[in-house]
Short mmCIF file of N, CA and C in Angstrom, two decimals:
data_model
loop_
_atom_site.label_atom_id
_atom_site.label_comp_id
_atom_site.label_asym_id
_atom_site.label_seq_id
_atom_site.Cartn_x
_atom_site.Cartn_y
_atom_site.Cartn_z
N MET A 1 18.46 -9.30 -7.22
CA MET A 1 18.57 -9.51 -5.80
C MET A 1 19.41 -8.40 -5.21
N CYS A 2 18.95 -7.83 -4.10
CA CYS A 2 19.64 -6.72 -3.44
C CYS A 2 20.80 -7.22 -2.60
N GLY A 3 21.67 -6.29 -2.24
CA GLY A 3 22.76 -6.58 -1.32
C GLY A 3 22.58 -5.76 -0.05
N ILE A 4 22.70 -6.39 1.11
CA ILE A 4 22.51 -5.73 2.40
C ILE A 4 23.73 -5.99 3.27
N LEU A 5 24.20 -4.93 3.93
CA LEU A 5 25.34 -5.02 4.84
C LEU A 5 24.97 -4.31 6.13
N ALA A 6 25.15 -4.97 7.26
CA ALA A 6 24.96 -4.35 8.57
C ALA A 6 26.25 -4.51 9.36
N VAL A 7 26.73 -3.40 9.91
CA VAL A 7 27.89 -3.40 10.79
C VAL A 7 27.39 -2.82 12.10
N LEU A 8 27.33 -3.66 13.14
CA LEU A 8 26.70 -3.26 14.40
C LEU A 8 27.71 -3.24 15.53
N GLY A 9 27.72 -2.15 16.27
CA GLY A 9 28.55 -2.04 17.46
C GLY A 9 30.03 -2.19 17.20
N CYS A 10 30.52 -1.56 16.14
CA CYS A 10 31.93 -1.72 15.78
C CYS A 10 32.86 -0.88 16.65
N GLY A 11 32.29 -0.01 17.51
CA GLY A 11 33.12 0.77 18.43
C GLY A 11 33.89 1.90 17.78
N ASP A 12 33.52 2.27 16.57
CA ASP A 12 34.24 3.32 15.85
C ASP A 12 33.26 4.12 15.02
N GLU A 13 33.10 5.41 15.34
CA GLU A 13 32.21 6.29 14.59
C GLU A 13 32.97 7.23 13.67
N SER A 14 34.24 6.98 13.46
CA SER A 14 35.09 7.91 12.70
C SER A 14 34.72 7.93 11.22
N GLN A 15 35.15 8.99 10.56
CA GLN A 15 34.95 9.11 9.12
C GLN A 15 35.67 7.98 8.38
N GLY A 16 36.82 7.56 8.90
CA GLY A 16 37.55 6.45 8.29
C GLY A 16 36.75 5.16 8.30
N LYS A 17 36.05 4.89 9.41
CA LYS A 17 35.21 3.69 9.50
C LYS A 17 34.05 3.79 8.50
N ARG A 18 33.45 4.98 8.41
CA ARG A 18 32.34 5.18 7.46
C ARG A 18 32.81 4.91 6.03
N VAL A 19 33.97 5.41 5.68
CA VAL A 19 34.53 5.19 4.34
C VAL A 19 34.75 3.70 4.10
N HIS A 20 35.26 3.00 5.11
CA HIS A 20 35.50 1.56 4.98
C HIS A 20 34.18 0.80 4.80
N VAL A 21 33.16 1.17 5.56
CA VAL A 21 31.84 0.52 5.43
C VAL A 21 31.27 0.78 4.04
N LEU A 22 31.41 2.00 3.53
CA LEU A 22 30.93 2.30 2.18
C LEU A 22 31.66 1.47 1.13
N GLU A 23 32.95 1.27 1.31
CA GLU A 23 33.72 0.44 0.38
C GLU A 23 33.22 -1.00 0.42
N LEU A 24 32.96 -1.51 1.60
CA LEU A 24 32.41 -2.87 1.71
C LEU A 24 31.05 -2.96 1.02
N SER A 25 30.24 -1.94 1.20
CA SER A 25 28.92 -1.91 0.56
C SER A 25 29.05 -1.90 -0.96
N ARG A 26 30.00 -1.14 -1.48
CA ARG A 26 30.20 -1.08 -2.94
C ARG A 26 30.56 -2.45 -3.53
N ARG A 27 31.18 -3.29 -2.73
CA ARG A 27 31.51 -4.64 -3.20
C ARG A 27 30.26 -5.47 -3.46
N LEU A 28 29.12 -5.02 -2.96
CA LEU A 28 27.84 -5.72 -3.18
C LEU A 28 27.06 -5.13 -4.35
N LYS A 29 27.63 -4.15 -5.04
CA LYS A 29 26.92 -3.44 -6.09
C LYS A 29 26.37 -4.38 -7.17
N HIS A 30 27.04 -5.46 -7.45
CA HIS A 30 26.56 -6.40 -8.46
C HIS A 30 25.23 -7.04 -8.03
N ARG A 31 24.90 -6.98 -6.74
CA ARG A 31 23.63 -7.52 -6.23
C ARG A 31 22.48 -6.55 -6.42
N GLY A 32 22.78 -5.25 -6.52
CA GLY A 32 21.76 -4.23 -6.66
C GLY A 32 22.34 -2.99 -7.30
N PRO A 33 22.35 -2.93 -8.63
CA PRO A 33 23.04 -1.85 -9.33
C PRO A 33 22.26 -0.54 -9.44
N ASP A 34 21.00 -0.50 -8.99
CA ASP A 34 20.15 0.66 -9.25
C ASP A 34 20.31 1.80 -8.26
N TRP A 35 20.71 1.52 -7.04
CA TRP A 35 20.81 2.57 -6.03
C TRP A 35 21.55 2.02 -4.82
N SER A 36 22.23 2.89 -4.07
CA SER A 36 22.84 2.45 -2.82
C SER A 36 22.50 3.45 -1.72
N GLY A 37 22.34 2.94 -0.50
CA GLY A 37 22.00 3.79 0.63
C GLY A 37 22.75 3.38 1.88
N LEU A 38 22.92 4.34 2.78
CA LEU A 38 23.61 4.10 4.05
C LEU A 38 22.85 4.82 5.15
N HIS A 39 22.62 4.13 6.26
CA HIS A 39 22.02 4.72 7.46
C HIS A 39 22.98 4.44 8.60
N GLN A 40 23.35 5.50 9.34
CA GLN A 40 24.28 5.34 10.45
C GLN A 40 23.67 5.93 11.72
N VAL A 41 23.73 5.16 12.81
CA VAL A 41 23.39 5.63 14.14
C VAL A 41 24.54 5.20 15.04
N ALA A 42 25.26 6.19 15.56
CA ALA A 42 26.44 5.93 16.40
C ALA A 42 27.40 5.02 15.64
N ASP A 43 27.75 3.86 16.22
CA ASP A 43 28.70 2.96 15.56
C ASP A 43 28.00 1.78 14.89
N ASN A 44 26.76 2.01 14.44
CA ASN A 44 25.97 1.01 13.72
C ASN A 44 25.68 1.53 12.31
N TYR A 45 25.89 0.66 11.32
CA TYR A 45 25.72 1.04 9.93
C TYR A 45 24.80 0.03 9.24
N LEU A 46 23.89 0.54 8.40
CA LEU A 46 23.02 -0.29 7.60
C LEU A 46 23.13 0.20 6.16
N CYS A 47 23.62 -0.68 5.28
CA CYS A 47 23.83 -0.33 3.87
C CYS A 47 22.95 -1.20 2.99
N HIS A 48 22.56 -0.64 1.85
CA HIS A 48 21.69 -1.37 0.93
C HIS A 48 22.08 -1.05 -0.50
N GLN A 49 22.30 -2.08 -1.29
CA GLN A 49 22.51 -1.96 -2.73
C GLN A 49 21.23 -2.47 -3.38
N ARG A 50 20.52 -1.60 -4.08
CA ARG A 50 19.16 -1.90 -4.50
C ARG A 50 19.04 -2.33 -5.95
N LEU A 51 18.31 -3.41 -6.13
CA LEU A 51 17.82 -3.82 -7.44
C LEU A 51 16.36 -3.39 -7.46
N ALA A 52 16.02 -2.38 -8.25
CA ALA A 52 14.69 -1.78 -8.24
C ALA A 52 13.71 -2.57 -9.09
N ILE A 53 12.64 -3.03 -8.45
CA ILE A 53 11.58 -3.73 -9.17
C ILE A 53 10.27 -2.99 -8.98
N ILE A 54 9.86 -2.77 -7.72
CA ILE A 54 8.65 -2.01 -7.42
C ILE A 54 9.06 -0.61 -6.99
N ASP A 55 8.43 0.40 -7.54
CA ASP A 55 8.71 1.81 -7.27
C ASP A 55 10.18 2.16 -7.45
N PRO A 56 10.71 1.96 -8.65
CA PRO A 56 12.13 2.25 -8.88
C PRO A 56 12.49 3.72 -8.67
N ALA A 57 11.53 4.63 -8.80
CA ALA A 57 11.85 6.05 -8.67
C ALA A 57 12.02 6.51 -7.23
N SER A 58 11.27 5.93 -6.28
CA SER A 58 11.32 6.48 -4.92
C SER A 58 11.43 5.43 -3.83
N GLY A 59 11.76 4.21 -4.15
CA GLY A 59 11.84 3.17 -3.13
C GLY A 59 13.24 2.93 -2.59
N ASP A 60 14.07 3.97 -2.60
CA ASP A 60 15.45 3.83 -2.12
C ASP A 60 15.47 3.37 -0.67
N GLN A 61 16.44 2.55 -0.34
CA GLN A 61 16.54 2.01 1.00
C GLN A 61 17.84 2.45 1.65
N PRO A 62 17.92 2.43 2.95
CA PRO A 62 16.93 1.95 3.91
C PRO A 62 15.63 2.76 3.86
N LEU A 63 14.55 2.10 4.29
CA LEU A 63 13.22 2.71 4.39
C LEU A 63 12.94 3.01 5.86
N TYR A 64 12.12 4.02 6.11
CA TYR A 64 11.90 4.49 7.48
C TYR A 64 10.42 4.62 7.80
N ASN A 65 10.13 4.63 9.12
CA ASN A 65 8.81 5.04 9.57
C ASN A 65 8.79 6.57 9.62
N GLU A 66 7.70 7.17 10.13
CA GLU A 66 7.55 8.63 10.08
C GLU A 66 8.68 9.39 10.77
N ASP A 67 9.05 8.98 11.99
CA ASP A 67 10.06 9.74 12.74
C ASP A 67 11.48 9.20 12.56
N LYS A 68 11.64 8.28 11.63
CA LYS A 68 12.94 7.67 11.32
C LYS A 68 13.57 6.95 12.51
N SER A 69 12.72 6.50 13.45
CA SER A 69 13.23 5.71 14.57
C SER A 69 13.42 4.25 14.17
N ILE A 70 12.81 3.84 13.08
CA ILE A 70 12.94 2.49 12.54
C ILE A 70 13.49 2.60 11.12
N ALA A 71 14.57 1.88 10.85
CA ALA A 71 15.15 1.82 9.50
C ALA A 71 15.21 0.35 9.10
N VAL A 72 14.76 0.04 7.89
CA VAL A 72 14.80 -1.34 7.41
C VAL A 72 15.44 -1.38 6.02
N ALA A 73 16.18 -2.44 5.78
CA ALA A 73 16.71 -2.76 4.46
C ALA A 73 16.18 -4.15 4.14
N VAL A 74 15.54 -4.27 3.00
CA VAL A 74 14.81 -5.49 2.69
C VAL A 74 15.19 -6.01 1.32
N ASN A 75 15.36 -7.31 1.22
CA ASN A 75 15.50 -7.98 -0.06
C ASN A 75 14.31 -8.92 -0.16
N GLY A 76 13.29 -8.48 -0.82
CA GLY A 76 12.09 -9.30 -0.92
C GLY A 76 10.94 -8.48 -1.45
N GLU A 77 9.77 -9.07 -1.40
CA GLU A 77 8.56 -8.40 -1.88
C GLU A 77 7.43 -8.70 -0.91
N VAL A 78 6.67 -7.66 -0.57
CA VAL A 78 5.50 -7.82 0.30
C VAL A 78 4.29 -7.81 -0.63
N TYR A 79 3.72 -8.98 -0.85
CA TYR A 79 2.65 -9.12 -1.83
C TYR A 79 1.37 -8.42 -1.42
N ASN A 80 1.10 -8.33 -0.12
CA ASN A 80 -0.13 -7.71 0.35
C ASN A 80 0.10 -6.30 0.91
N HIS A 81 1.07 -5.59 0.36
CA HIS A 81 1.41 -4.27 0.89
C HIS A 81 0.26 -3.28 0.80
N GLU A 82 -0.57 -3.37 -0.22
CA GLU A 82 -1.70 -2.44 -0.34
C GLU A 82 -2.71 -2.66 0.79
N GLU A 83 -2.98 -3.91 1.11
CA GLU A 83 -3.88 -4.23 2.23
C GLU A 83 -3.30 -3.72 3.55
N LEU A 84 -2.01 -3.90 3.74
CA LEU A 84 -1.37 -3.45 4.98
C LEU A 84 -1.34 -1.93 5.07
N ARG A 85 -1.12 -1.25 3.96
CA ARG A 85 -1.17 0.22 3.97
C ARG A 85 -2.56 0.70 4.40
N ALA A 86 -3.59 0.02 3.93
CA ALA A 86 -4.96 0.39 4.31
C ALA A 86 -5.17 0.22 5.82
N ARG A 87 -4.61 -0.83 6.40
CA ARG A 87 -4.71 -1.06 7.85
C ARG A 87 -3.93 -0.01 8.64
N LEU A 88 -2.91 0.56 8.01
CA LEU A 88 -2.06 1.57 8.65
C LEU A 88 -2.43 2.97 8.16
N SER A 89 -3.72 3.23 8.03
CA SER A 89 -4.19 4.48 7.41
C SER A 89 -3.72 5.74 8.13
N GLY A 90 -3.39 5.66 9.41
CA GLY A 90 -2.90 6.83 10.13
C GLY A 90 -1.43 7.12 9.89
N HIS A 91 -0.75 6.24 9.20
CA HIS A 91 0.68 6.41 8.95
C HIS A 91 0.92 7.20 7.66
N ARG A 92 2.03 7.92 7.61
CA ARG A 92 2.40 8.69 6.42
C ARG A 92 3.54 7.96 5.70
N PHE A 93 3.25 7.48 4.52
CA PHE A 93 4.23 6.75 3.72
C PHE A 93 4.95 7.72 2.79
N ARG A 94 6.25 7.55 2.66
CA ARG A 94 7.07 8.44 1.82
C ARG A 94 7.25 7.90 0.40
N THR A 95 7.10 6.59 0.22
CA THR A 95 7.38 5.97 -1.08
C THR A 95 6.22 5.07 -1.48
N GLY A 96 6.32 4.53 -2.66
CA GLY A 96 5.37 3.53 -3.11
C GLY A 96 5.93 2.13 -2.96
N SER A 97 7.07 2.00 -2.30
CA SER A 97 7.72 0.70 -2.13
C SER A 97 6.86 -0.23 -1.30
N ASP A 98 6.74 -1.46 -1.75
CA ASP A 98 5.99 -2.47 -1.01
C ASP A 98 6.62 -2.74 0.35
N CYS A 99 7.92 -2.60 0.46
CA CYS A 99 8.64 -2.94 1.69
C CYS A 99 8.58 -1.86 2.76
N GLU A 100 8.17 -0.64 2.41
CA GLU A 100 8.08 0.42 3.42
C GLU A 100 7.10 0.06 4.52
N VAL A 101 6.09 -0.74 4.21
CA VAL A 101 5.11 -1.10 5.25
C VAL A 101 5.78 -1.80 6.43
N ILE A 102 6.90 -2.47 6.22
CA ILE A 102 7.57 -3.19 7.31
C ILE A 102 8.01 -2.22 8.40
N ALA A 103 8.61 -1.09 8.03
CA ALA A 103 9.04 -0.09 9.03
C ALA A 103 7.84 0.43 9.82
N HIS A 104 6.72 0.62 9.15
CA HIS A 104 5.53 1.13 9.82
C HIS A 104 4.88 0.05 10.69
N LEU A 105 4.92 -1.19 10.24
CA LEU A 105 4.37 -2.28 11.06
C LEU A 105 5.16 -2.43 12.36
N VAL A 106 6.48 -2.36 12.27
CA VAL A 106 7.32 -2.53 13.46
C VAL A 106 7.07 -1.41 14.46
N SER A 107 6.80 -0.19 13.98
CA SER A 107 6.60 0.94 14.89
C SER A 107 5.16 1.06 15.38
N HIS A 108 4.25 0.23 14.90
CA HIS A 108 2.84 0.29 15.29
C HIS A 108 2.66 -0.38 16.65
N PRO A 109 1.78 0.17 17.53
CA PRO A 109 1.58 -0.41 18.87
C PRO A 109 1.21 -1.90 18.86
N THR A 110 0.50 -2.35 17.86
CA THR A 110 0.12 -3.77 17.79
C THR A 110 0.97 -4.51 16.75
N HIS A 111 2.25 -4.13 16.69
CA HIS A 111 3.13 -4.64 15.63
C HIS A 111 3.26 -6.16 15.62
N THR A 112 3.21 -6.80 16.77
CA THR A 112 3.40 -8.25 16.79
C THR A 112 2.33 -8.95 15.98
N SER A 113 1.07 -8.58 16.19
CA SER A 113 0.00 -9.23 15.44
C SER A 113 -0.02 -8.78 13.98
N LEU A 114 0.34 -7.52 13.72
CA LEU A 114 0.36 -7.05 12.34
C LEU A 114 1.46 -7.70 11.52
N LEU A 115 2.62 -7.95 12.12
CA LEU A 115 3.71 -8.59 11.38
C LEU A 115 3.32 -9.98 10.90
N LEU A 116 2.42 -10.63 11.62
CA LEU A 116 1.96 -11.95 11.20
C LEU A 116 1.16 -11.89 9.91
N LEU A 117 0.68 -10.70 9.54
CA LEU A 117 -0.11 -10.53 8.33
C LEU A 117 0.73 -10.37 7.07
N LEU A 118 2.05 -10.21 7.23
CA LEU A 118 2.93 -10.04 6.07
C LEU A 118 2.85 -11.25 5.14
N ASP A 119 2.58 -10.98 3.87
CA ASP A 119 2.60 -12.03 2.85
C ASP A 119 3.84 -11.80 2.01
N ILE A 120 4.93 -12.52 2.36
CA ILE A 120 6.20 -12.32 1.67
C ILE A 120 6.66 -13.60 1.00
#
């Protein structure tokens, strides 16, 4: 099981805050010992401690859509990810992770109806 930490709107973008968020994320390492990731936008942080099951080589999280405007950290499995990738044929996927489709679904113009197709 993965570990996910989100710190939103903390009002501090300093290096000290980033170090503190990373320390908090490391405390979740027992939940996902295979990889850790951090995504920061202004004073918002998204951390992920990954337990690699599908695509252990390149499924590091957070996962992004093409222009990195959407970042997702997921603890779960998308059983129909191959079907969803086929529906999103115009999208460029960076990994083989089943969960990457979520970032692309959210950024798709018809995302509301497509999200209903998730088999998780």
